[in-house]
């Protein structure tokens, strides 16, 4: 078995002696959605994959890397994070671990700190967390605004984020801004008007926290519809803390993803299974809040597409580690190791409606992770161990 694309004039590299190559290539899914290839090799030219197959059949290249009998998989695609913020919520976490329940109100603490931060401070934090994630195998990431909640602060967050990723999400509708606490309708008007006008040029997506204590179904619909009219694609924080309209609204509006999906009715599950909207699960949030785990098994058995992401944020999931989330999903959410790895790679790509990442196949972007282990199963089998031994991003080895 081998596959290839037309050669180019770019420098070529073969990574050979791979014990298990996880391709996520649909044409190779005879026994697993991961499309595994044993004793494999992969060829990179420029920033693209041009060949995969058995190691003994690898073509000649300019450079050669010996994987040493270890596993290679696609770079992780973290399709949900909140990395533009300042401040620290250690005290809140400590209190919660001592018995106080989690609600949406803690976001206001981060809003105050973020507004007070300089652009340089916000960008320094962003790049710190991106580097941290890259060392753990994340090669594609989405990040949101949502901790400014004024026109100027939301715009600058997105402007800064857009310097580092194409997957930027406007989340002015995270919570109602403190100065509009007594008039939520006025804040929705601001988000869908002046704030959206300022933010749309810097973003690809629009998101809303459809939840008690944040925005109800009608408000969420208004925000997402306004964003779509400005060319932004919808995604939704849905059904995290309680049952509600978020998931079905996401499917109705053909949102790329409904994120959290902790409290689901049968109708919610059926809607996800019958539409294109990806159910993005964020186990770091449940871990950090001691909340009920999402039931991944229920979604997968119904035929829904599932993504797995970190939700990295300072209040409810302060982790940038996709491997940690893979281990949680296997241990506590009913996923197999194969399903969790697929969801953290190809699933994340689906949640961003991307087909150039999350897989290792000719034509895909050359984003790869080399594990210091013979199998991807070790991500769940050896939780907490720093297994990432190498990372290639756009064809360049960066770790």
CSV table of C-alpha atoms in Angstrom, one decimal:
chain,number,residue,atom,x,y,z
A,1,UNK,CA,0.0,0.0,0.0
A,2,UNK,CA,1.2,3.5,-0.8
A,3,UNK,CA,-0.1,6.8,-1.9
A,4,UNK,CA,1.4,9.8,-3.5
A,5,UNK,CA,1.0,13.2,-5.1
A,6,UNK,CA,2.9,14.9,-7.9
A,7,UNK,CA,6.5,15.7,-6.9
A,8,UNK,CA,7.6,19.3,-6.3
A,9,UNK,CA,10.9,21.1,-6.2
A,10,UNK,CA,10.8,21.7,-2.4
A,11,UNK,CA,13.2,19.9,-0.1
A,12,UNK,CA,12.0,16.4,0.7
A,13,UNK,CA,12.2,14.5,4.0
A,14,UNK,CA,11.2,10.9,4.7
A,15,UNK,CA,10.4,9.8,8.2
A,16,UNK,CA,10.9,6.1,8.2
A,17,UNK,CA,11.0,3.1,10.6
A,18,UNK,CA,7.6,4.2,12.1
A,19,UNK,CA,6.1,1.4,14.2
A,20,UNK,CA,2.5,2.7,13.7
A,21,UNK,CA,1.5,5.6,11.4
A,22,UNK,CA,-1.9,7.0,12.2
A,23,UNK,CA,-3.2,8.5,9.0
A,24,UNK,CA,-6.9,9.2,9.5
A,25,UNK,CA,-7.0,8.5,5.8
A,26,UNK,CA,-10.6,7.3,4.9
A,27,UNK,CA,-9.2,5.1,2.1
A,28,UNK,CA,-7.2,3.0,4.7
A,29,UNK,CA,-10.0,2.4,7.2
A,30,UNK,CA,-10.3,-1.3,6.8
A,31,UNK,CA,-10.0,-2.1,10.5
A,32,UNK,CA,-10.0,1.3,12.3
A,33,UNK,CA,-11.0,4.9,11.5
A,34,UNK,CA,-7.4,5.8,12.3
A,35,UNK,CA,-6.2,4.2,9.0
A,36,UNK,CA,-3.1,2.8,10.7
A,37,UNK,CA,-0.1,1.7,8.7
A,38,UNK,CA,2.5,-0.6,10.4
A,39,UNK,CA,6.3,-0.4,9.7
A,40,UNK,CA,5.6,2.8,7.9
A,41,UNK,CA,7.1,5.9,6.4
A,42,UNK,CA,5.9,9.3,5.4
A,43,UNK,CA,7.4,11.8,2.9
A,44,UNK,CA,7.2,15.6,3.3
A,45,UNK,CA,7.9,18.1,0.6
A,46,UNK,CA,7.8,21.7,1.6
A,47,UNK,CA,4.8,22.1,3.9
A,48,UNK,CA,2.8,19.1,2.5
A,49,UNK,CA,2.6,15.3,2.8
A,50,UNK,CA,3.3,13.7,-0.6
A,51,UNK,CA,3.6,10.0,0.2
A,52,UNK,CA,2.7,7.5,2.9
A,53,UNK,CA,3.2,3.7,2.9
A,54,UNK,CA,5.4,0.9,4.0
A,55,UNK,CA,8.9,1.9,5.1
A,56,UNK,CA,10.6,-0.5,2.7
A,57,UNK,CA,8.9,1.2,-0.3
A,58,UNK,CA,9.7,4.8,0.6
A,59,UNK,CA,11.1,6.8,-2.3
A,60,UNK,CA,14.4,8.6,-2.2
A,61,UNK,CA,14.5,12.0,-0.5
A,62,UNK,CA,16.8,14.8,0.3
A,63,UNK,CA,16.7,14.1,4.1
A,64,UNK,CA,15.9,11.1,6.3
A,65,UNK,CA,14.6,10.9,9.8
A,66,UNK,CA,14.6,7.5,11.7
A,67,UNK,CA,11.6,7.3,13.9
A,68,UNK,CA,13.2,4.5,15.8
A,69,UNK,CA,10.2,2.2,15.9
A,70,UNK,CA,8.0,4.8,17.5
A,71,UNK,CA,4.5,6.0,16.5
A,72,UNK,CA,3.6,9.0,14.4
A,73,UNK,CA,0.2,10.7,14.3
A,74,UNK,CA,-1.3,13.9,12.9
A,75,UNK,CA,-0.7,17.1,14.9
A,76,UNK,CA,-3.5,17.7,17.4
A,77,UNK,CA,-6.2,20.1,16.3
A,78,UNK,CA,-7.4,22.1,19.4
A,79,UNK,CA,-10.7,23.6,18.1
A,80,UNK,CA,-11.7,25.3,21.3
A,81,UNK,CA,-9.6,27.6,23.5
A,82,UNK,CA,-9.6,31.0,25.3
A,83,UNK,CA,-6.0,32.2,25.3
A,84,UNK,CA,-6.5,36.0,25.2
A,85,UNK,CA,-6.7,36.9,28.9
A,86,UNK,CA,-4.8,38.3,31.8
A,87,UNK,CA,-4.8,37.5,35.5
A,88,UNK,CA,-5.1,34.3,37.5
A,89,UNK,CA,-8.0,32.5,39.2
A,90,UNK,CA,-6.0,30.2,41.5
A,91,UNK,CA,-8.1,31.3,44.5
A,92,UNK,CA,-11.3,30.5,42.7
A,93,UNK,CA,-10.0,27.0,41.8
A,94,UNK,CA,-8.8,26.4,45.3
A,95,UNK,CA,-12.2,27.4,46.7
A,96,UNK,CA,-14.0,25.2,44.2
A,97,UNK,CA,-11.9,22.2,45.1
A,98,UNK,CA,-12.9,22.9,48.7
A,99,UNK,CA,-16.6,22.6,47.8
A,100,UNK,CA,-17.9,25.7,46.1
A,101,UNK,CA,-19.8,24.9,42.8
A,102,UNK,CA,-18.8,26.4,39.5
A,103,UNK,CA,-20.9,29.0,37.7
A,104,UNK,CA,-20.4,31.4,34.8
A,105,UNK,CA,-19.8,34.4,37.1
A,106,UNK,CA,-16.1,33.9,37.6
A,107,UNK,CA,-15.5,35.1,34.1
A,108,UNK,CA,-16.0,38.7,35.4
A,109,UNK,CA,-12.7,38.3,37.4
A,110,UNK,CA,-10.8,37.6,34.2
A,111,UNK,CA,-12.6,40.4,32.3
A,112,UNK,CA,-11.4,43.0,34.9
A,113,UNK,CA,-7.8,41.7,34.6
A,114,UNK,CA,-7.9,41.5,30.8
A,115,UNK,CA,-9.2,45.1,30.4
A,116,UNK,CA,-6.3,46.3,32.6
A,117,UNK,CA,-3.6,44.5,30.6
A,118,UNK,CA,-1.6,46.0,27.8
A,119,UNK,CA,-1.5,44.6,24.3
A,120,UNK,CA,2.0,43.4,24.9
A,121,UNK,CA,1.0,41.5,28.1
A,122,UNK,CA,-1.9,39.8,26.3
A,123,UNK,CA,0.3,38.8,23.4
A,124,UNK,CA,3.0,37.5,25.7
A,125,UNK,CA,0.4,35.3,27.4
A,126,UNK,CA,-0.9,34.0,24.2
A,127,UNK,CA,2.5,33.1,22.8
A,128,UNK,CA,3.4,31.4,26.1
A,129,UNK,CA,0.4,29.1,26.0
A,130,UNK,CA,0.8,28.4,22.2
A,131,UNK,CA,4.4,27.3,22.8
A,132,UNK,CA,3.3,25.2,25.7
A,133,UNK,CA,0.6,23.5,23.5
A,134,UNK,CA,3.0,23.1,20.6
A,135,UNK,CA,5.5,21.1,22.8
A,136,UNK,CA,2.6,18.8,23.6
A,137,UNK,CA,1.7,18.2,19.9
A,138,UNK,CA,-0.9,20.8,19.1
A,139,UNK,CA,-0.2,22.2,15.6
A,140,UNK,CA,-3.6,23.8,14.8
A,141,UNK,CA,-5.6,25.8,17.3
A,142,UNK,CA,-8.6,28.0,17.5
A,143,UNK,CA,-8.9,30.8,20.1
A,144,UNK,CA,-11.5,33.3,21.1
A,145,UNK,CA,-12.1,36.7,22.5
A,146,UNK,CA,-14.6,37.1,25.3
A,147,UNK,CA,-12.7,38.5,28.2
A,148,UNK,CA,-12.9,42.2,27.1
A,149,UNK,CA,-16.6,42.7,26.5
A,150,UNK,CA,-16.1,46.3,25.2
A,151,UNK,CA,-15.7,47.2,21.6
A,152,UNK,CA,-12.1,48.2,22.0
A,153,UNK,CA,-11.1,45.2,24.2
A,154,UNK,CA,-12.8,42.6,22.0
A,155,UNK,CA,-11.3,44.1,18.8
A,156,UNK,CA,-7.8,44.2,20.2
A,157,UNK,CA,-8.0,40.6,21.5
A,158,UNK,CA,-9.0,39.4,18.0
A,159,UNK,CA,-6.4,41.5,16.3
A,160,UNK,CA,-3.7,40.0,18.5
A,161,UNK,CA,-5.0,36.5,18.0
A,162,UNK,CA,-5.1,36.9,14.2
A,163,UNK,CA,-1.3,37.4,14.2
A,164,UNK,CA,-0.9,33.8,15.4
A,165,UNK,CA,-3.8,31.7,13.9
A,166,UNK,CA,-6.4,31.8,11.1
A,167,UNK,CA,-8.9,30.2,13.5
A,168,UNK,CA,-10.1,33.2,15.4
A,169,UNK,CA,-13.5,33.4,17.1
A,170,UNK,CA,-15.4,36.5,18.2
A,171,UNK,CA,-17.0,35.7,21.6
A,172,UNK,CA,-18.3,39.1,22.6
A,173,UNK,CA,-21.4,37.1,23.8
A,174,UNK,CA,-19.4,35.3,26.5
A,175,UNK,CA,-21.4,36.8,29.4
A,176,UNK,CA,-23.3,40.1,29.6
A,177,UNK,CA,-20.7,42.8,30.3
A,178,UNK,CA,-20.8,44.1,33.9
A,179,UNK,CA,-21.8,47.6,33.0
A,180,UNK,CA,-24.9,46.2,31.2
A,181,UNK,CA,-25.9,43.7,33.9
A,182,UNK,CA,-29.2,45.5,34.4
A,183,UNK,CA,-30.0,45.7,30.7
A,184,UNK,CA,-28.9,42.6,28.8
A,185,UNK,CA,-30.9,43.6,25.7
A,186,UNK,CA,-28.7,46.7,25.4
A,187,UNK,CA,-25.6,44.5,25.5
A,188,UNK,CA,-26.9,42.1,22.9
A,189,UNK,CA,-27.5,45.2,20.7
A,190,UNK,CA,-23.9,46.3,21.3
A,191,UNK,CA,-22.5,42.8,20.4
A,192,UNK,CA,-24.6,42.6,17.2
A,193,UNK,CA,-23.9,46.1,16.2
A,194,UNK,CA,-20.9,48.3,16.9
A,195,UNK,CA,-18.8,45.5,18.5
A,196,UNK,CA,-19.5,43.1,15.6
A,197,UNK,CA,-18.6,45.7,13.1
A,198,UNK,CA,-15.2,46.3,14.8
A,199,UNK,CA,-14.4,42.6,15.4
A,200,UNK,CA,-15.6,40.9,12.2
A,201,UNK,CA,-12.6,41.8,10.1
A,202,UNK,CA,-10.3,39.9,12.5
A,203,UNK,CA,-12.3,36.8,12.9
A,204,UNK,CA,-13.5,33.7,11.0
A,205,UNK,CA,-16.1,32.5,13.6
A,206,UNK,CA,-18.7,33.9,15.9
A,207,UNK,CA,-19.6,32.1,19.2
A,208,UNK,CA,-22.1,32.6,22.0
A,209,UNK,CA,-22.4,31.1,25.5
A,210,UNK,CA,-26.0,29.8,25.4
A,211,UNK,CA,-26.5,29.0,29.1
A,212,UNK,CA,-28.2,30.1,32.3
A,213,UNK,CA,-26.3,33.1,33.6
A,214,UNK,CA,-25.2,34.0,30.1
A,215,UNK,CA,-27.5,34.2,27.0
A,216,UNK,CA,-30.8,32.5,26.3
A,217,UNK,CA,-31.9,30.9,23.1
A,218,UNK,CA,-33.4,34.0,21.5
A,219,UNK,CA,-30.4,36.2,22.4
A,220,UNK,CA,-28.0,33.5,21.1
A,221,UNK,CA,-29.9,33.3,17.8
A,222,UNK,CA,-29.7,37.1,17.4
A,223,UNK,CA,-26.0,37.1,18.0
A,224,UNK,CA,-25.2,34.2,15.6
A,225,UNK,CA,-27.6,35.5,12.9
A,226,UNK,CA,-25.9,38.9,13.0
A,227,UNK,CA,-22.5,37.3,12.8
A,228,UNK,CA,-23.5,35.2,9.9
A,229,UNK,CA,-24.7,38.3,8.0
A,230,UNK,CA,-21.2,39.7,8.5
A,231,UNK,CA,-19.6,36.6,7.0
A,232,UNK,CA,-18.7,34.9,10.3
A,233,UNK,CA,-19.5,31.2,10.7
A,234,UNK,CA,-21.3,30.1,13.9
A,235,UNK,CA,-20.2,27.9,16.7
A,236,UNK,CA,-21.9,27.6,20.1
A,237,UNK,CA,-21.1,27.0,23.8
A,238,UNK,CA,-24.0,24.6,24.3
A,239,UNK,CA,-25.5,22.6,27.2
A,240,UNK,CA,-22.5,22.8,29.5
A,241,UNK,CA,-24.2,23.6,32.8
A,242,UNK,CA,-27.8,22.6,32.2
A,243,UNK,CA,-30.2,21.4,29.5
A,244,UNK,CA,-31.1,24.1,27.1
A,245,UNK,CA,-31.6,25.2,23.5
A,246,UNK,CA,-27.9,25.6,22.5
A,247,UNK,CA,-27.3,22.3,20.8
A,248,UNK,CA,-30.5,22.3,18.7
A,249,UNK,CA,-29.9,26.0,17.8
A,250,UNK,CA,-26.3,25.1,16.7
A,251,UNK,CA,-27.6,22.3,14.4
A,252,UNK,CA,-30.4,24.5,13.0
A,253,UNK,CA,-28.0,27.2,12.1
A,254,UNK,CA,-25.5,24.7,10.7
A,255,UNK,CA,-22.9,25.7,13.2
A,256,UNK,CA,-19.5,24.0,12.8
A,257,UNK,CA,-19.6,22.8,16.4
A,258,UNK,CA,-21.6,22.7,19.6
A,259,UNK,CA,-19.1,22.7,22.4
A,260,UNK,CA,-19.4,21.1,25.8
A,261,UNK,CA,-22.5,19.0,25.2
A,262,UNK,CA,-22.7,17.8,28.8
A,263,UNK,CA,-26.4,17.8,29.3
A,264,UNK,CA,-28.2,16.3,26.3
A,265,UNK,CA,-31.7,15.1,25.7
A,266,UNK,CA,-32.4,12.4,23.2
A,267,UNK,CA,-33.6,15.1,20.8
A,268,UNK,CA,-30.2,16.9,21.2
A,269,UNK,CA,-28.3,13.7,20.4
A,270,UNK,CA,-30.6,13.0,17.4
A,271,UNK,CA,-30.0,16.5,16.1
A,272,UNK,CA,-26.2,16.2,16.3
A,273,UNK,CA,-26.3,12.7,14.6
A,274,UNK,CA,-28.5,14.0,11.8
A,275,UNK,CA,-26.6,17.2,11.1
A,276,UNK,CA,-23.1,18.5,10.2
A,277,UNK,CA,-22.5,20.1,13.6
A,278,UNK,CA,-19.6,18.5,15.5
A,279,UNK,CA,-20.1,17.7,19.2
A,280,UNK,CA,-16.9,19.1,20.7
A,281,UNK,CA,-16.2,17.6,24.1
A,282,UNK,CA,-14.0,19.4,26.6
A,283,UNK,CA,-13.1,17.1,29.5
A,284,UNK,CA,-10.7,19.5,31.1
A,285,UNK,CA,-13.7,21.6,32.1
A,286,UNK,CA,-15.3,18.7,33.9
A,287,UNK,CA,-12.0,17.7,35.5
A,288,UNK,CA,-11.4,21.2,36.8
A,289,UNK,CA,-15.0,21.8,38.1
A,290,UNK,CA,-15.8,18.3,39.3
A,291,UNK,CA,-18.9,18.4,37.0
A,292,UNK,CA,-20.7,15.5,35.3
A,293,UNK,CA,-18.7,14.0,32.4
A,294,UNK,CA,-20.1,14.3,28.9
A,295,UNK,CA,-21.3,10.9,27.6
A,296,UNK,CA,-19.2,10.5,24.5
A,297,UNK,CA,-20.3,6.9,24.1
A,298,UNK,CA,-23.9,8.0,23.7
A,299,UNK,CA,-23.0,10.5,21.0
A,300,UNK,CA,-20.7,8.1,19.1
A,301,UNK,CA,-23.2,5.2,19.2
A,302,UNK,CA,-25.8,7.6,17.7
A,303,UNK,CA,-23.5,8.5,14.8
A,304,UNK,CA,-22.6,12.0,15.8
A,305,UNK,CA,-19.1,13.4,14.9
A,306,UNK,CA,-17.1,14.1,18.1
A,307,UNK,CA,-14.1,16.4,18.6
A,308,UNK,CA,-11.9,16.6,21.7
A,309,UNK,CA,-10.3,19.8,22.7
A,310,UNK,CA,-8.8,21.5,25.8
A,311,UNK,CA,-11.0,24.5,26.4
A,312,UNK,CA,-7.9,26.1,27.8
A,313,UNK,CA,-9.0,29.1,29.9
A,314,UNK,CA,-8.1,30.5,33.3
A,315,UNK,CA,-11.3,29.7,35.1
A,316,UNK,CA,-12.6,26.2,34.3
A,317,UNK,CA,-10.0,24.3,32.3
A,318,UNK,CA,-6.5,25.7,32.6
A,319,UNK,CA,-4.8,23.0,30.6
A,320,UNK,CA,-3.2,23.2,27.1
A,321,UNK,CA,-2.6,19.5,27.0
A,322,UNK,CA,-4.5,17.5,24.4
A,323,UNK,CA,-2.8,14.3,25.5
A,324,UNK,CA,-4.3,14.9,29.0
A,325,UNK,CA,-7.7,15.4,27.5
A,326,UNK,CA,-7.3,12.1,25.5
A,327,UNK,CA,-6.6,10.2,28.7
A,328,UNK,CA,-9.6,11.8,30.4
A,329,UNK,CA,-11.9,10.9,27.5
A,330,UNK,CA,-10.8,7.3,27.6
A,331,UNK,CA,-10.9,6.9,31.3
A,332,UNK,CA,-14.1,8.9,32.1
A,333,UNK,CA,-16.2,9.5,29.0
A,334,UNK,CA,-16.5,6.1,27.4
A,335,UNK,CA,-14.2,6.6,24.4
A,336,UNK,CA,-11.7,4.0,23.2
A,337,UNK,CA,-8.1,5.1,22.6
A,338,UNK,CA,-8.7,5.0,18.8
A,339,UNK,CA,-11.8,7.2,19.1
A,340,UNK,CA,-10.2,9.7,21.4
A,341,UNK,CA,-7.1,10.1,19.2
A,342,UNK,CA,-9.3,10.5,16.1
A,343,UNK,CA,-11.5,13.1,17.8
A,344,UNK,CA,-8.4,15.1,18.9
A,345,UNK,CA,-7.1,15.2,15.3
A,346,UNK,CA,-9.6,14.6,12.5
A,347,UNK,CA,-12.5,15.5,14.8
A,348,UNK,CA,-11.0,18.8,15.7
A,349,UNK,CA,-10.4,19.4,12.0
A,350,UNK,CA,-14.1,18.7,11.3
A,351,UNK,CA,-15.0,21.1,14.0
A,352,UNK,CA,-13.1,23.8,12.1
A,353,UNK,CA,-14.4,22.5,8.8
A,354,UNK,CA,-10.8,21.9,7.6
A,355,UNK,CA,-9.6,19.0,5.4
A,356,UNK,CA,-6.0,20.0,5.2
A,357,UNK,CA,-5.1,19.1,8.9
A,358,UNK,CA,-5.9,16.3,11.2
A,359,UNK,CA,-4.7,13.6,8.8
A,360,UNK,CA,-1.5,12.3,7.3
A,361,UNK,CA,-2.2,11.7,3.6
A,362,UNK,CA,-1.0,13.2,0.3
A,363,UNK,CA,-2.0,16.8,0.0
A,364,UNK,CA,-2.5,17.4,3.7
A,365,UNK,CA,-0.4,19.9,5.6
A,366,UNK,CA,2.7,18.3,7.1
A,367,UNK,CA,1.7,18.5,10.7
A,368,UNK,CA,3.0,15.5,12.6
A,369,UNK,CA,3.7,14.3,16.1
A,370,UNK,CA,6.3,11.7,17.0
A,371,UNK,CA,5.6,9.8,20.2
A,372,UNK,CA,8.2,8.3,22.4
A,373,UNK,CA,6.1,5.1,22.3
A,374,UNK,CA,5.2,2.4,19.8
A,375,UNK,CA,1.5,3.2,19.7
A,376,UNK,CA,-1.0,6.0,20.1
A,377,UNK,CA,-2.7,4.0,22.8
A,378,UNK,CA,0.1,5.1,25.2
A,379,UNK,CA,-1.5,8.6,25.3
A,380,UNK,CA,-4.2,7.0,27.5
A,381,UNK,CA,-2.1,4.1,28.8
A,382,UNK,CA,0.6,6.4,30.3
A,383,UNK,CA,-1.4,9.5,31.4
A,384,UNK,CA,0.7,12.5,32.4
A,385,UNK,CA,3.9,11.3,30.8
A,386,UNK,CA,5.5,13.7,28.3
A,387,UNK,CA,5.4,11.3,25.4
A,388,UNK,CA,5.8,13.9,22.6
A,389,UNK,CA,9.3,13.4,21.2
A,390,UNK,CA,9.0,15.5,18.0
A,391,UNK,CA,6.6,17.9,16.3
A,392,UNK,CA,6.6,19.0,12.6
A,393,UNK,CA,4.4,22.0,11.7
A,394,UNK,CA,3.9,22.9,8.1
A,395,UNK,CA,6.8,20.6,7.2
A,396,UNK,CA,9.3,22.2,9.6
A,397,UNK,CA,10.5,20.3,12.7
A,398,UNK,CA,9.7,22.7,15.6
A,399,UNK,CA,10.1,20.3,18.6
